[in-house]
Short mmCIF file of C-alpha atoms in Angstrom, two decimals:
data_model
loop_
_atom_site.label_atom_id
_atom_site.label_comp_id
_atom_site.label_asym_id
_atom_site.label_seq_id
_atom_site.Cartn_x
_atom_site.Cartn_y
_atom_site.Cartn_z
CA MET A 166 -60.71 -2.02 13.53
CA GLU A 167 -63.40 0.59 12.38
CA PRO A 168 -62.66 3.60 13.42
CA PHE A 169 -66.24 4.29 13.53
CA HIS A 170 -67.32 2.08 15.69
CA VAL A 171 -67.20 2.09 18.93
CA ASN A 172 -67.55 -1.84 21.08
CA GLY A 173 -68.47 -2.69 17.96
CA LYS A 174 -71.84 -0.18 17.64
CA MET A 175 -72.05 3.02 15.16
CA ASP A 176 -74.81 5.99 15.90
CA GLY A 177 -74.94 7.56 12.53
CA LYS A 178 -76.82 10.43 14.03
CA LYS A 179 -74.72 11.05 16.82
CA LEU A 180 -71.78 10.67 14.57
CA ALA A 181 -72.82 13.38 12.40
CA SER A 182 -73.70 15.36 15.19
CA ALA A 183 -70.62 15.36 17.10
CA ILE A 184 -68.75 17.01 13.78
CA ALA A 185 -71.59 18.75 12.63
CA VAL A 186 -71.66 21.29 16.22
CA PRO A 187 -67.88 22.44 16.01
CA VAL A 188 -67.40 22.22 11.87
CA LEU A 189 -70.54 24.52 11.68
CA GLY A 190 -70.85 26.35 14.54
CA GLY A 191 -66.54 26.85 13.66
CA ALA A 192 -67.96 28.17 10.39
CA ALA A 193 -70.61 30.53 11.93
CA VAL A 194 -68.39 32.08 14.44
CA GLY A 195 -65.36 32.66 11.77
CA TRP A 196 -68.15 34.48 9.57
CA LEU A 197 -69.74 36.50 12.10
CA ALA A 198 -66.18 37.12 14.04
CA ASN A 199 -63.51 38.01 10.70
CA ARG A 200 -66.30 39.18 7.81
CA ASP A 201 -64.90 43.09 8.46
CA ALA A 202 -61.92 42.29 10.04
CA GLN A 203 -59.95 40.60 7.63
CA LYS A 204 -58.69 43.43 6.35
CA LYS A 205 -57.58 45.26 9.31
CA PHE A 206 -55.84 41.88 10.26
CA GLN A 207 -53.30 41.92 6.37
CA ARG A 208 -52.14 45.01 7.52
CA LEU A 209 -51.07 43.75 10.86
CA GLU A 210 -46.65 42.97 11.35
CA LYS A 211 -47.25 39.32 11.64
CA PRO A 212 -44.36 37.20 12.15
CA GLY A 213 -42.27 34.58 10.02
CA PHE A 214 -43.80 31.81 11.41
CA ALA A 215 -47.66 33.00 10.22
CA PRO A 216 -49.16 30.57 7.44
CA PRO A 217 -50.47 31.55 4.71
CA PRO A 218 -54.10 32.64 5.39
CA ALA A 219 -55.57 30.11 2.93
CA ALA A 220 -54.78 27.03 6.23
CA PHE A 221 -56.39 28.53 9.21
CA PRO A 222 -60.16 26.85 6.90
CA ILE A 223 -58.38 24.28 5.73
CA ALA A 224 -56.68 23.19 9.74
CA TRP A 225 -59.57 24.67 11.36
CA ASN A 226 -62.00 22.77 9.20
CA ILE A 227 -59.87 19.49 10.34
CA LEU A 228 -59.76 19.73 13.80
CA TYR A 229 -63.13 20.42 14.63
CA ALA A 230 -64.57 17.64 12.60
CA THR A 231 -61.32 15.91 14.53
CA MET A 232 -62.83 16.86 17.97
CA GLY A 233 -65.86 16.31 17.26
CA PHE A 234 -64.86 12.83 16.02
CA ALA A 235 -63.19 12.61 19.76
CA ARG A 236 -66.41 13.53 21.17
CA TYR A 237 -68.33 10.94 19.67
CA ARG A 238 -65.94 8.27 20.63
CA ALA A 239 -65.70 9.53 23.98
CA GLY A 240 -69.07 10.17 24.20
CA MET A 241 -70.17 6.37 22.66
CA ARG A 242 -67.81 5.08 25.40
CA LYS A 243 -70.01 6.16 28.42
CA ARG A 244 -73.14 5.23 27.06
CA ASP A 245 -72.03 2.25 27.03
CA LYS A 246 -71.11 2.25 30.21
CA GLY A 247 -74.19 3.17 30.83
CA MET A 248 -73.33 7.47 32.12
CA GLU A 249 -74.73 10.22 30.19
CA ASP A 250 -72.64 11.10 27.67
CA SER A 251 -71.72 14.76 28.80
CA PHE A 252 -68.87 16.11 28.65
CA PRO A 253 -68.83 19.63 30.61
CA SER A 254 -65.21 20.58 29.89
CA TYR A 255 -65.58 19.77 25.98
CA ASP A 256 -68.47 22.55 25.91
CA VAL A 257 -66.56 25.06 27.87
CA GLN A 258 -63.74 24.45 25.66
CA LEU A 259 -65.35 24.76 22.49
CA GLY A 260 -67.10 28.26 23.77
CA LEU A 261 -63.46 29.56 24.28
CA ASN A 262 -62.67 28.35 21.16
CA PHE A 263 -65.25 30.49 19.38
CA LEU A 264 -65.19 33.59 22.11
CA TRP A 265 -61.72 33.88 20.85
CA SER A 266 -62.59 34.64 17.38
CA PHE A 267 -64.58 37.91 18.67
CA LEU A 268 -61.53 38.68 20.89
CA PHE A 269 -58.63 39.15 18.12
CA PHE A 270 -60.60 39.80 15.20
CA ARG A 271 -64.01 41.57 15.91
CA TRP A 272 -62.81 43.45 19.00
CA ARG A 273 -59.19 43.46 18.00
CA LEU A 274 -58.66 42.83 22.16
CA ARG A 275 -55.44 40.96 21.63
CA GLY A 276 -53.77 40.64 25.12
CA THR A 277 -57.06 39.16 26.09
CA ALA A 278 -57.28 36.85 23.38
CA LEU A 279 -54.22 36.30 24.51
CA VAL A 280 -55.25 35.42 28.19
CA GLU A 281 -58.58 33.21 26.90
CA MET A 282 -56.59 31.10 24.95
CA THR A 283 -54.10 30.29 27.50
CA ILE A 284 -57.04 29.70 29.70
CA LEU A 285 -59.17 27.27 26.16
CA LEU A 286 -55.52 25.64 26.24
CA GLY A 287 -55.94 23.92 29.95
CA ALA A 288 -59.66 23.11 29.07
CA ILE A 289 -58.08 21.31 26.12
CA ALA A 290 -55.55 19.67 28.03
CA LEU A 291 -58.55 18.97 30.53
CA THR A 292 -60.99 17.72 27.70
CA ALA A 293 -57.90 15.13 26.53
CA GLU A 294 -57.35 13.86 30.17
CA ARG A 295 -61.49 13.13 30.49
CA PHE A 296 -61.57 11.63 26.72
CA TYR A 297 -58.84 9.25 27.07
CA LYS A 298 -60.14 7.81 30.74
CA GLU A 299 -63.26 6.70 28.44
CA ASP A 300 -61.73 5.93 24.83
CA LYS A 301 -57.97 6.64 24.09
CA ALA A 302 -58.44 7.14 20.74
CA ALA A 303 -60.26 10.06 21.93
CA GLY A 304 -57.96 11.39 23.87
CA MET A 305 -54.99 11.34 21.53
CA LEU A 306 -57.35 12.76 18.70
CA MET A 307 -57.61 16.01 20.92
CA ALA A 308 -53.28 16.48 20.63
CA PRO A 309 -53.76 17.41 17.12
CA TYR A 310 -56.21 20.74 18.07
CA MET A 311 -54.21 21.38 20.90
CA GLY A 312 -50.48 22.01 19.07
CA TRP A 313 -52.60 23.63 16.95
CA VAL A 314 -53.60 25.77 20.15
CA LEU A 315 -50.09 26.24 21.34
CA TYR A 316 -49.48 27.04 18.00
CA ALA A 317 -51.69 30.26 17.39
CA LEU A 318 -50.86 31.07 21.26
CA ALA A 319 -47.44 31.78 20.15
CA LEU A 320 -48.91 33.53 16.83
CA ASN A 321 -50.75 35.46 19.51
CA ALA A 322 -48.85 36.96 21.73
CA SER A 323 -45.75 38.06 19.19
CA ILE A 324 -48.87 39.51 16.99
CA TRP A 325 -49.47 41.16 19.45
CA LYS A 326 -46.08 42.58 20.83
CA LYS A 327 -45.32 43.33 16.83
CA ASN A 328 -48.09 45.69 16.23
CA ASP A 329 -47.69 47.72 19.50
CA TRP A 330 -49.63 45.74 22.29
CA LYS A 331 -52.51 46.82 20.87
#
């Protein structure tokens, strides 16, 4: 099985675009939301299960590329059925993903970020279900992302609590 071929077809432009949007968007949002916030974040009390700071950009780049690849596969299946290859739930979850960085880092609204991330988790689950209906592999590719966001949800809650709910 060729992973980049869906029903024997590959569309290099669609694949590149599907991966570039979350990867480059995530990089831009990360830079904008975090550029002046990292020193303040380093001073926060964190739980013992918090990863080292270097883990975040590595994990997010992998997850963004994986979700983009899942988007490509699901979209290719829809196009083969003669349908428009849009997934509103994917767009919503990506927007919520990007918004979280501003809520948590830039604006330091940790509680709001926690609520928003709970909604994000639901949007990811809906997207994974929609992708799975089109392409089982695409749906399964969303599982690591869902797991990481669940972990990040616990991390967000713990940081908020350890820092006097500020």
